[in-house]
Amino acid sequence: MRIETRGLTFDVAAGGPADGVPVLLLHGFPQHSGEFDDVVPALHAAGLRTYAPDQRGYSPDARPPQVRDYRLAECVADAVALLDALDVPAAHLVGHDWGALVAWQVAAYHPDRVHTLTAVSVPHPAAMAHALATDAGQKARSSYIALFRRAGTAEKVLLAWNGAALRKMLGGVGDAERVARYAEPMRRPGALTAALNWYRAMSGAELARTPAVPVPTTFVWSDGDTAIGRTAAETCAERVTGEYRFVVLPGVSHWIPDEAPQALTEAILARVGPTL
């Protein structure tokens, strides 16, 4: 389905029982809504209705030109506007990577719109900001962001030689076919720049001032994640005032929805189930 809101048009994958309790699934970089394809069947079987949008910059008709258009606050406003357009007063929220940062802020600033939160790989924004400021290990893990923020240079590096660097980065998602399903859309004109603009618009101050999250929350992290270290992951609990669970997936990489969909599905259903 396609949803027009805030002057943009978003491609949204919808599925499950029409009268099911809604779940909003927010993808990360450099993926799209398809990263949840191996997760949603079990959610549908449990009676949940899922909506997975290709977010700002990823939907071809939701690709504004300015870097400032990709500030986290704009992406959060998109998520809330999509719920409005779907006539959903409140939903269970699941987000991975950048989608997790959006989900954390939706839950922090609009808790009335969120039944529960399952954040995947990336911790609460303030925990992330704290780790970036104080933990040398996290600074090293996040050093790639400096490249991503260099307009033109990042695109050249990632897309050279048929997108070899981009494909290598995505290696943890699975076989070559699965890598291609994410890499190929990023090779289309303007797509990678729009996706990288999320990094270019990122503000450490904006992350740091994110309030604590009052809704029931599960944070799913994998100890094989090269982007997010244990310091950021473990201090996440300090930024949640609602009932909180920390789920660690041993030996799994950053690409949890692709690499460990069953474990992620179990974590989501364990969080959502008691509210149904």
PDB file of C-alpha atoms in Angstrom:
ATOM      1  CA  MET A   1       0.000   0.000   0.000  1.00  0.00           C
ATOM      2  CA  ARG A   2       0.993   3.648  -0.405  1.00  0.00           C
ATOM      3  CA  ILE A   3       0.297   6.321   2.198  1.00  0.00           C
ATOM      4  CA  GLU A   4       0.454  10.044   1.530  1.00  0.00           C
ATOM      5  CA  THR A   5       1.269  12.193   4.542  1.00  0.00           C
ATOM      6  CA  ARG A   6       3.371  15.252   5.381  1.00  0.00           C
ATOM      7  CA  GLY A   7       3.743  15.979   1.660  1.00  0.00           C
ATOM      8  CA  LEU A   8       5.450  12.610   1.033  1.00  0.00           C
ATOM      9  CA  THR A   9       4.278   9.217  -0.205  1.00  0.00           C
ATOM     10  CA  PHE A  10       5.456   6.128   1.682  1.00  0.00           C
ATOM     11  CA  ASP A  11       5.457   2.549   0.446  1.00  0.00           C
ATOM     12  CA  VAL A  12       4.097   0.377   3.263  1.00  0.00           C
ATOM     13  CA  ALA A  13       4.005  -3.426   3.447  1.00  0.00           C
ATOM     14  CA  ALA A  14       0.846  -4.417   5.329  1.00  0.00           C
ATOM     15  CA  GLY A  15      -0.193  -7.882   6.398  1.00  0.00           C
ATOM     16  CA  GLY A  16      -1.975 -10.025   8.936  1.00  0.00           C
ATOM     17  CA  PRO A  17      -5.584 -10.016  10.122  1.00  0.00           C
ATOM     18  CA  ALA A  18      -7.392  -6.811   9.170  1.00  0.00           C
ATOM     19  CA  ASP A  19      -8.752  -6.552  12.715  1.00  0.00           C
ATOM     20  CA  GLY A  20      -5.484  -7.533  14.383  1.00  0.00           C
ATOM     21  CA  VAL A  21      -3.682  -5.428  16.970  1.00  0.00           C
ATOM     22  CA  PRO A  22      -1.322  -3.175  14.964  1.00  0.00           C
ATOM     23  CA  VAL A  23       2.464  -3.434  14.968  1.00  0.00           C
ATOM     24  CA  LEU A  24       4.602  -0.761  13.284  1.00  0.00           C
ATOM     25  CA  LEU A  25       7.964  -2.101  12.048  1.00  0.00           C
ATOM     26  CA  LEU A  26      10.741   0.390  11.272  1.00  0.00           C
ATOM     27  CA  HIS A  27      13.792  -0.711   9.285  1.00  0.00           C
ATOM     28  CA  GLY A  28      17.392   0.478   9.413  1.00  0.00           C
ATOM     29  CA  PHE A  29      20.250   1.427   7.090  1.00  0.00           C
ATOM     30  CA  PRO A  30      20.775   0.478   4.303  1.00  0.00           C
ATOM     31  CA  GLN A  31      17.780  -1.819   4.223  1.00  0.00           C
ATOM     32  CA  HIS A  32      14.026  -1.452   3.712  1.00  0.00           C
ATOM     33  CA  SER A  33      10.795  -2.921   5.029  1.00  0.00           C
ATOM     34  CA  GLY A  34      11.748  -6.316   3.586  1.00  0.00           C
ATOM     35  CA  GLU A  35      14.173  -6.913   6.446  1.00  0.00           C
ATOM     36  CA  PHE A  36      11.162  -8.061   8.491  1.00  0.00           C
ATOM     37  CA  ASP A  37       9.922 -10.583   5.925  1.00  0.00           C
ATOM     38  CA  ASP A  38      11.052 -13.548   8.039  1.00  0.00           C
ATOM     39  CA  VAL A  39       9.553 -12.062  11.203  1.00  0.00           C
ATOM     40  CA  VAL A  40       6.029 -11.078  10.177  1.00  0.00           C
ATOM     41  CA  PRO A  41       4.559 -14.550   9.414  1.00  0.00           C
ATOM     42  CA  ALA A  42       4.664 -15.545  13.077  1.00  0.00           C
ATOM     43  CA  LEU A  43       3.272 -12.154  14.112  1.00  0.00           C
ATOM     44  CA  HIS A  44       0.380 -12.624  11.701  1.00  0.00           C
ATOM     45  CA  ALA A  45      -0.217 -16.128  13.037  1.00  0.00           C
ATOM     46  CA  ALA A  46      -0.453 -14.617  16.517  1.00  0.00           C
ATOM     47  CA  GLY A  47      -3.242 -12.332  15.305  1.00  0.00           C
ATOM     48  CA  LEU A  48      -1.212  -9.164  14.828  1.00  0.00           C
ATOM     49  CA  ARG A  49      -1.606  -6.715  11.965  1.00  0.00           C
ATOM     50  CA  THR A  50       1.767  -5.436  10.724  1.00  0.00           C
ATOM     51  CA  TYR A  51       2.699  -2.245   8.899  1.00  0.00           C
ATOM     52  CA  ALA A  52       6.289  -1.910   7.656  1.00  0.00           C
ATOM     53  CA  PRO A  53       7.011   1.352   5.812  1.00  0.00           C
ATOM     54  CA  ASP A  54       9.991   2.129   3.656  1.00  0.00           C
ATOM     55  CA  GLN A  55      10.993   5.178   5.633  1.00  0.00           C
ATOM     56  CA  ARG A  56      11.925   8.707   4.565  1.00  0.00           C
ATOM     57  CA  GLY A  57      14.607   8.533   1.889  1.00  0.00           C
ATOM     58  CA  TYR A  58      13.883   4.874   1.121  1.00  0.00           C
ATOM     59  CA  SER A  59      10.432   5.277  -0.446  1.00  0.00           C
ATOM     60  CA  PRO A  60      11.212   6.915  -3.825  1.00  0.00           C
ATOM     61  CA  ASP A  61       8.392   9.429  -3.378  1.00  0.00           C
ATOM     62  CA  ALA A  62       9.437  10.300   0.181  1.00  0.00           C
ATOM     63  CA  ARG A  63      12.872  11.626  -0.667  1.00  0.00           C
ATOM     64  CA  PRO A  64      13.192  15.358   0.152  1.00  0.00           C
ATOM     65  CA  PRO A  65      16.379  17.026  -1.102  1.00  0.00           C
ATOM     66  CA  GLN A  66      17.868  18.781   1.931  1.00  0.00           C
ATOM     67  CA  VAL A  67      20.029  17.141   4.608  1.00  0.00           C
ATOM     68  CA  ARG A  68      18.036  18.914   7.315  1.00  0.00           C
ATOM     69  CA  ASP A  69      14.943  17.058   6.084  1.00  0.00           C
ATOM     70  CA  TYR A  70      16.410  13.871   7.555  1.00  0.00           C
ATOM     71  CA  ARG A  71      16.719  14.997  11.154  1.00  0.00           C
ATOM     72  CA  LEU A  72      15.549  12.351  13.593  1.00  0.00           C
ATOM     73  CA  ALA A  73      12.642  14.566  14.636  1.00  0.00           C
ATOM     74  CA  GLU A  74      11.337  14.506  11.057  1.00  0.00           C
ATOM     75  CA  CYS A  75      11.540  10.714  10.919  1.00  0.00           C
ATOM     76  CA  VAL A  76       9.718  10.470  14.250  1.00  0.00           C
ATOM     77  CA  ALA A  77       6.998  12.780  12.932  1.00  0.00           C
ATOM     78  CA  ASP A  78       6.663  10.488   9.901  1.00  0.00           C
ATOM     79  CA  ALA A  79       6.024   7.454  12.111  1.00  0.00           C
ATOM     80  CA  VAL A  80       3.333   9.274  14.080  1.00  0.00           C
ATOM     81  CA  ALA A  81       1.773  10.614  10.870  1.00  0.00           C
ATOM     82  CA  LEU A  82       1.650   7.106   9.417  1.00  0.00           C
ATOM     83  CA  LEU A  83      -0.234   5.906  12.498  1.00  0.00           C
ATOM     84  CA  ASP A  84      -2.633   8.815  12.015  1.00  0.00           C
ATOM     85  CA  ALA A  85      -3.133   7.970   8.345  1.00  0.00           C
ATOM     86  CA  LEU A  86      -3.801   4.335   9.246  1.00  0.00           C
ATOM     87  CA  ASP A  87      -6.302   5.456  11.901  1.00  0.00           C
ATOM     88  CA  VAL A  88      -4.250   3.634  14.552  1.00  0.00           C
ATOM     89  CA  PRO A  89      -4.469   5.354  17.961  1.00  0.00           C
ATOM     90  CA  ALA A  90      -1.611   3.244  19.378  1.00  0.00           C
ATOM     91  CA  ALA A  91       0.557   0.381  18.160  1.00  0.00           C
ATOM     92  CA  HIS A  92       3.239  -2.011  19.260  1.00  0.00           C
ATOM     93  CA  LEU A  93       6.495  -0.619  17.937  1.00  0.00           C
ATOM     94  CA  VAL A  94       9.499  -2.550  16.598  1.00  0.00           C
ATOM     95  CA  GLY A  95      12.595  -0.846  15.188  1.00  0.00           C
ATOM     96  CA  HIS A  96      16.014  -2.004  14.030  1.00  0.00           C
ATOM     97  CA  ASP A  97      19.155   0.133  13.648  1.00  0.00           C
ATOM     98  CA  TRP A  98      18.028   3.668  12.623  1.00  0.00           C
ATOM     99  CA  GLY A  99      14.490   2.379  12.903  1.00  0.00           C
ATOM    100  CA  ALA A 100      15.261   1.652  16.551  1.00  0.00           C
ATOM    101  CA  LEU A 101      16.348   5.255  17.144  1.00  0.00           C
ATOM    102  CA  VAL A 102      13.072   6.443  15.598  1.00  0.00           C
ATOM    103  CA  ALA A 103      11.117   3.951  17.694  1.00  0.00           C
ATOM    104  CA  TRP A 104      12.877   5.000  20.915  1.00  0.00           C
ATOM    105  CA  GLN A 105      11.973   8.631  20.294  1.00  0.00           C
ATOM    106  CA  VAL A 106       8.376   7.857  19.345  1.00  0.00           C
ATOM    107  CA  ALA A 107       8.047   5.960  22.631  1.00  0.00           C
ATOM    108  CA  ALA A 108       9.783   8.750  24.572  1.00  0.00           C
ATOM    109  CA  TYR A 109       7.918  11.721  23.084  1.00  0.00           C
ATOM    110  CA  HIS A 110       4.590  10.064  22.179  1.00  0.00           C
ATOM    111  CA  PRO A 111       4.100   7.274  24.731  1.00  0.00           C
ATOM    112  CA  ASP A 112       0.331   7.471  24.300  1.00  0.00           C
ATOM    113  CA  ARG A 113       0.796   6.116  20.759  1.00  0.00           C
ATOM    114  CA  VAL A 114       2.875   3.097  21.845  1.00  0.00           C
ATOM    115  CA  HIS A 115       1.628  -0.050  23.588  1.00  0.00           C
ATOM    116  CA  THR A 116       5.081  -1.642  23.794  1.00  0.00           C
ATOM    117  CA  LEU A 117       8.520  -1.119  22.294  1.00  0.00           C
ATOM    118  CA  THR A 118      10.933  -3.727  20.968  1.00  0.00           C
ATOM    119  CA  ALA A 119      14.177  -1.987  19.972  1.00  0.00           C
ATOM    120  CA  VAL A 120      16.711  -4.031  18.034  1.00  0.00           C
ATOM    121  CA  SER A 121      20.514  -3.530  17.956  1.00  0.00           C
ATOM    122  CA  VAL A 122      20.599   0.213  18.760  1.00  0.00           C
ATOM    123  CA  PRO A 123      19.968   1.344  22.362  1.00  0.00           C
ATOM    124  CA  HIS A 124      18.134   4.373  23.702  1.00  0.00           C
ATOM    125  CA  PRO A 125      19.496   7.501  21.967  1.00  0.00           C
ATOM    126  CA  ALA A 126      20.788   9.021  25.206  1.00  0.00           C
ATOM    127  CA  ALA A 127      22.624   5.783  26.042  1.00  0.00           C
ATOM    128  CA  MET A 128      24.136   5.855  22.575  1.00  0.00           C
ATOM    129  CA  ALA A 129      25.175   9.497  22.929  1.00  0.00           C
ATOM    130  CA  HIS A 130      26.727   8.797  26.334  1.00  0.00           C
ATOM    131  CA  ALA A 131      28.725   5.858  24.988  1.00  0.00           C
ATOM    132  CA  LEU A 132      29.941   7.889  22.012  1.00  0.00           C
ATOM    133  CA  ALA A 133      31.125  10.627  24.381  1.00  0.00           C
ATOM    134  CA  THR A 134      32.758   8.455  27.040  1.00  0.00           C
ATOM    135  CA  ASP A 135      33.650   5.013  25.715  1.00  0.00           C
ATOM    136  CA  ALA A 136      36.718   4.649  23.495  1.00  0.00           C
ATOM    137  CA  GLY A 137      35.515   1.304  22.256  1.00  0.00           C
ATOM    138  CA  GLN A 138      32.220   2.722  21.060  1.00  0.00           C
ATOM    139  CA  LYS A 139      33.987   5.643  19.412  1.00  0.00           C
ATOM    140  CA  ALA A 140      36.070   3.149  17.445  1.00  0.00           C
ATOM    141  CA  ARG A 141      33.029   1.081  16.514  1.00  0.00           C
ATOM    142  CA  SER A 142      31.255   4.215  15.254  1.00  0.00           C
ATOM    143  CA  SER A 143      34.210   5.616  13.311  1.00  0.00           C
ATOM    144  CA  TYR A 144      32.530   4.670  10.022  1.00  0.00           C
ATOM    145  CA  ILE A 145      30.010   7.473  10.613  1.00  0.00           C
ATOM    146  CA  ALA A 146      32.675  10.060   9.747  1.00  0.00           C
ATOM    147  CA  LEU A 147      32.845   8.606   6.236  1.00  0.00           C
ATOM    148  CA  PHE A 148      29.064   8.380   5.908  1.00  0.00           C
ATOM    149  CA  ARG A 149      28.748  12.082   6.731  1.00  0.00           C
ATOM    150  CA  ARG A 150      31.063  13.084   3.853  1.00  0.00           C
ATOM    151  CA  ALA A 151      28.709  13.946   1.010  1.00  0.00           C
ATOM    152  CA  GLY A 152      29.851  12.538  -2.305  1.00  0.00           C
ATOM    153  CA  THR A 153      32.827  10.704  -0.868  1.00  0.00           C
ATOM    154  CA  ALA A 154      30.724   8.121   0.957  1.00  0.00           C
ATOM    155  CA  GLU A 155      28.626   7.444  -2.122  1.00  0.00           C
ATOM    156  CA  LYS A 156      31.751   7.002  -4.225  1.00  0.00           C
ATOM    157  CA  VAL A 157      33.341   4.598  -1.758  1.00  0.00           C
ATOM    158  CA  LEU A 158      30.228   2.501  -1.152  1.00  0.00           C
ATOM    159  CA  LEU A 159      29.118   2.247  -4.781  1.00  0.00           C
ATOM    160  CA  ALA A 160      32.495   1.685  -6.443  1.00  0.00           C
ATOM    161  CA  TRP A 161      33.064  -1.625  -8.209  1.00  0.00           C
ATOM    162  CA  ASN A 162      29.379  -2.553  -8.410  1.00  0.00           C
ATOM    163  CA  GLY A 163      28.812  -1.556  -4.782  1.00  0.00           C
ATOM    164  CA  ALA A 164      31.500  -3.884  -3.444  1.00  0.00           C
ATOM    165  CA  ALA A 165      31.959  -2.015  -0.132  1.00  0.00           C
ATOM    166  CA  LEU A 166      28.211  -1.776   0.399  1.00  0.00           C
ATOM    167  CA  ARG A 167      27.816  -5.489  -0.255  1.00  0.00           C
ATOM    168  CA  LYS A 168      30.679  -6.315   2.099  1.00  0.00           C
ATOM    169  CA  MET A 169      29.055  -4.229   4.832  1.00  0.00           C
ATOM    170  CA  LEU A 170      25.835  -6.205   4.352  1.00  0.00           C
ATOM    171  CA  GLY A 171      27.616  -9.551   4.416  1.00  0.00           C
ATOM    172  CA  GLY A 172      26.040 -10.577   7.705  1.00  0.00           C
ATOM    173  CA  VAL A 173      22.487 -10.557   6.329  1.00  0.00           C
ATOM    174  CA  GLY A 174      22.978 -13.866   4.527  1.00  0.00           C
ATOM    175  CA  ASP A 175      23.721 -15.171   1.060  1.00  0.00           C
ATOM    176  CA  ALA A 176      24.438 -13.115  -2.054  1.00  0.00           C
ATOM    177  CA  GLU A 177      20.766 -12.991  -3.021  1.00  0.00           C
ATOM    178  CA  ARG A 178      19.812 -11.508   0.337  1.00  0.00           C
ATOM    179  CA  VAL A 179      22.666  -8.999   0.153  1.00  0.00           C
ATOM    180  CA  ALA A 180      21.505  -7.953  -3.309  1.00  0.00           C
ATOM    181  CA  ARG A 181      17.936  -7.313  -2.173  1.00  0.00           C
ATOM    182  CA  TYR A 182      19.282  -4.451  -0.036  1.00  0.00           C
ATOM    183  CA  ALA A 183      22.271  -3.343  -2.088  1.00  0.00           C
ATOM    184  CA  GLU A 184      20.559  -3.034  -5.450  1.00  0.00           C
ATOM    185  CA  PRO A 185      17.951  -0.425  -4.394  1.00  0.00           C
ATOM    186  CA  MET A 186      20.777   1.707  -2.973  1.00  0.00           C
ATOM    187  CA  ARG A 187      22.372   1.861  -6.429  1.00  0.00           C
ATOM    188  CA  ARG A 188      19.393   3.693  -7.920  1.00  0.00           C
ATOM    189  CA  PRO A 189      19.841   7.445  -8.488  1.00  0.00           C
ATOM    190  CA  GLY A 190      19.513   9.436  -5.266  1.00  0.00           C
ATOM    191  CA  ALA A 191      18.729   6.458  -3.049  1.00  0.00           C
ATOM    192  CA  LEU A 192      22.041   6.091  -1.211  1.00  0.00           C
ATOM    193  CA  THR A 193      22.412   9.842  -0.707  1.00  0.00           C
ATOM    194  CA  ALA A 194      18.948  10.003   0.858  1.00  0.00           C
ATOM    195  CA  ALA A 195      19.753   7.087   3.165  1.00  0.00           C
ATOM    196  CA  LEU A 196      23.103   8.589   4.161  1.00  0.00           C
ATOM    197  CA  ASN A 197      21.410  11.907   4.906  1.00  0.00           C
ATOM    198  CA  TRP A 198      20.103  10.322   8.112  1.00  0.00           C
ATOM    199  CA  TYR A 199      23.739  10.257   9.283  1.00  0.00           C
ATOM    200  CA  ARG A 200      24.480  13.718   7.915  1.00  0.00           C
ATOM    201  CA  ALA A 201      21.538  15.231   9.784  1.00  0.00           C
ATOM    202  CA  MET A 202      22.354  13.389  13.016  1.00  0.00           C
ATOM    203  CA  SER A 203      22.834  15.525  16.123  1.00  0.00           C
ATOM    204  CA  GLY A 204      24.505  14.211  19.250  1.00  0.00           C
ATOM    205  CA  ALA A 205      22.637  16.810  21.288  1.00  0.00           C
ATOM    206  CA  GLU A 206      19.327  15.598  19.871  1.00  0.00           C
ATOM    207  CA  LEU A 207      20.176  12.039  20.865  1.00  0.00           C
ATOM    208  CA  ALA A 208      21.362  13.023  24.342  1.00  0.00           C
ATOM    209  CA  ARG A 209      18.246  14.955  25.323  1.00  0.00           C
ATOM    210  CA  THR A 210      15.838  12.117  24.502  1.00  0.00           C
ATOM    211  CA  PRO A 211      13.662  11.513  27.583  1.00  0.00           C
ATOM    212  CA  ALA A 212      13.376   8.191  29.365  1.00  0.00           C
ATOM    213  CA  VAL A 213      10.889   5.748  27.848  1.00  0.00           C
ATOM    214  CA  PRO A 214       7.891   4.967  30.069  1.00  0.00           C
ATOM    215  CA  VAL A 215       6.354   2.110  28.046  1.00  0.00           C
ATOM    216  CA  PRO A 216       7.082  -1.629  28.467  1.00  0.00           C
ATOM    217  CA  THR A 217      10.308  -2.161  26.524  1.00  0.00           C
ATOM    218  CA  THR A 218      12.538  -4.953  25.273  1.00  0.00           C
ATOM    219  CA  PHE A 219      15.996  -4.198  23.916  1.00  0.00           C
ATOM    220  CA  VAL A 220      17.438  -6.965  21.729  1.00  0.00           C
ATOM    221  CA  TRP A 221      21.205  -6.779  21.242  1.00  0.00           C
ATOM    222  CA  SER A 222      23.710  -9.240  19.797  1.00  0.00           C
ATOM    223  CA  ASP A 223      27.205  -9.649  21.179  1.00  0.00           C
ATOM    224  CA  GLY A 224      28.605 -10.071  17.661  1.00  0.00           C
ATOM    225  CA  ASP A 225      27.483  -6.562  16.694  1.00  0.00           C
ATOM    226  CA  THR A 226      30.487  -4.634  15.410  1.00  0.00           C
ATOM    227  CA  ALA A 227      28.634  -1.300  15.500  1.00  0.00           C
ATOM    228  CA  ILE A 228      27.175  -1.310  19.023  1.00  0.00           C
ATOM    229  CA  GLY A 229      29.293  -2.298  22.010  1.00  0.00           C
ATOM    230  CA  ARG A 230      28.363  -3.626  25.418  1.00  0.00           C
ATOM    231  CA  THR A 231      28.705  -0.259  27.195  1.00  0.00           C
ATOM    232  CA  ALA A 232      25.978   1.330  25.089  1.00  0.00           C
ATOM    233  CA  ALA A 233      23.835  -1.787  25.309  1.00  0.00           C
ATOM    234  CA  GLU A 234      24.040  -2.256  29.064  1.00  0.00           C
ATOM    235  CA  THR A 235      23.467   1.393  30.015  1.00  0.00           C
ATOM    236  CA  CYS A 236      20.255   1.401  27.990  1.00  0.00           C
ATOM    237  CA  ALA A 237      18.321   0.167  31.041  1.00  0.00           C
ATOM    238  CA  GLU A 238      18.961   3.472  32.805  1.00  0.00           C
ATOM    239  CA  ARG A 239      16.855   5.263  30.161  1.00  0.00           C
ATOM    240  CA  VAL A 240      13.686   3.172  30.543  1.00  0.00           C
ATOM    241  CA  THR A 241      11.194   3.705  33.362  1.00  0.00           C
ATOM    242  CA  GLY A 242       8.685   1.168  32.055  1.00  0.00           C
ATOM    243  CA  GLU A 243       9.062  -2.588  32.582  1.00  0.00           C
ATOM    244  CA  TYR A 244      12.319  -3.519  30.833  1.00  0.00           C
ATOM    245  CA  ARG A 245      13.938  -6.628  29.384  1.00  0.00           C
ATOM    246  CA  PHE A 246      17.418  -6.934  27.898  1.00  0.00           C
ATOM    247  CA  VAL A 247      17.763  -9.838  25.468  1.00  0.00           C
ATOM    248  CA  VAL A 248      21.269 -10.792  24.323  1.00  0.00           C
ATOM    249  CA  LEU A 249      21.693 -13.009  21.258  1.00  0.00           C
ATOM    250  CA  PRO A 250      25.106 -14.722  21.448  1.00  0.00           C
ATOM    251  CA  GLY A 251      27.186 -14.935  18.304  1.00  0.00           C
ATOM    252  CA  VAL A 252      24.761 -12.941  16.145  1.00  0.00           C
ATOM    253  CA  SER A 253      25.816  -9.918  14.089  1.00  0.00           C
ATOM    254  CA  HIS A 254      24.189  -6.493  13.788  1.00  0.00           C
ATOM    255  CA  TRP A 255      21.722  -7.818  11.200  1.00  0.00           C
ATOM    256  CA  ILE A 256      19.396  -9.503  13.693  1.00  0.00           C
ATOM    257  CA  PRO A 257      16.130  -9.526  11.666  1.00  0.00           C
ATOM    258  CA  ASP A 258      17.895 -11.332   8.811  1.00  0.00           C
ATOM    259  CA  GLU A 259      20.285 -13.525  10.758  1.00  0.00           C
ATOM    260  CA  ALA A 260      18.135 -14.468  13.752  1.00  0.00           C
ATOM    261  CA  PRO A 261      14.480 -13.864  12.799  1.00  0.00           C
ATOM    262  CA  GLN A 262      13.130 -16.632  15.023  1.00  0.00           C
ATOM    263  CA  ALA A 263      14.863 -15.317  18.135  1.00  0.00           C
ATOM    264  CA  LEU A 264      13.706 -11.786  17.342  1.00  0.00           C
ATOM    265  CA  THR A 265      10.154 -12.978  16.740  1.00  0.00           C
ATOM    266  CA  GLU A 266      10.158 -14.741  20.103  1.00  0.00           C
ATOM    267  CA  ALA A 267      11.340 -11.553  21.820  1.00  0.00           C
ATOM    268  CA  ILE A 268       8.634  -9.485  20.113  1.00  0.00           C
ATOM    269  CA  LEU A 269       5.864 -11.947  20.964  1.00  0.00           C
ATOM    270  CA  ALA A 270       7.101 -12.239  24.568  1.00  0.00           C
ATOM    271  CA  ARG A 271       6.827  -8.446  24.832  1.00  0.00           C
ATOM    272  CA  VAL A 272       3.539  -8.066  22.966  1.00  0.00           C
ATOM    273  CA  GLY A 273       1.764 -11.211  24.132  1.00  0.00           C
ATOM    274  CA  PRO A 274       0.745 -10.195  27.668  1.00  0.00           C
ATOM    275  CA  THR A 275      -1.006  -7.088  26.300  1.00  0.00           C
ATOM    276  CA  LEU A 276      -3.201  -8.943  23.803  1.00  0.00           C
TER     277      LEU A 276
END
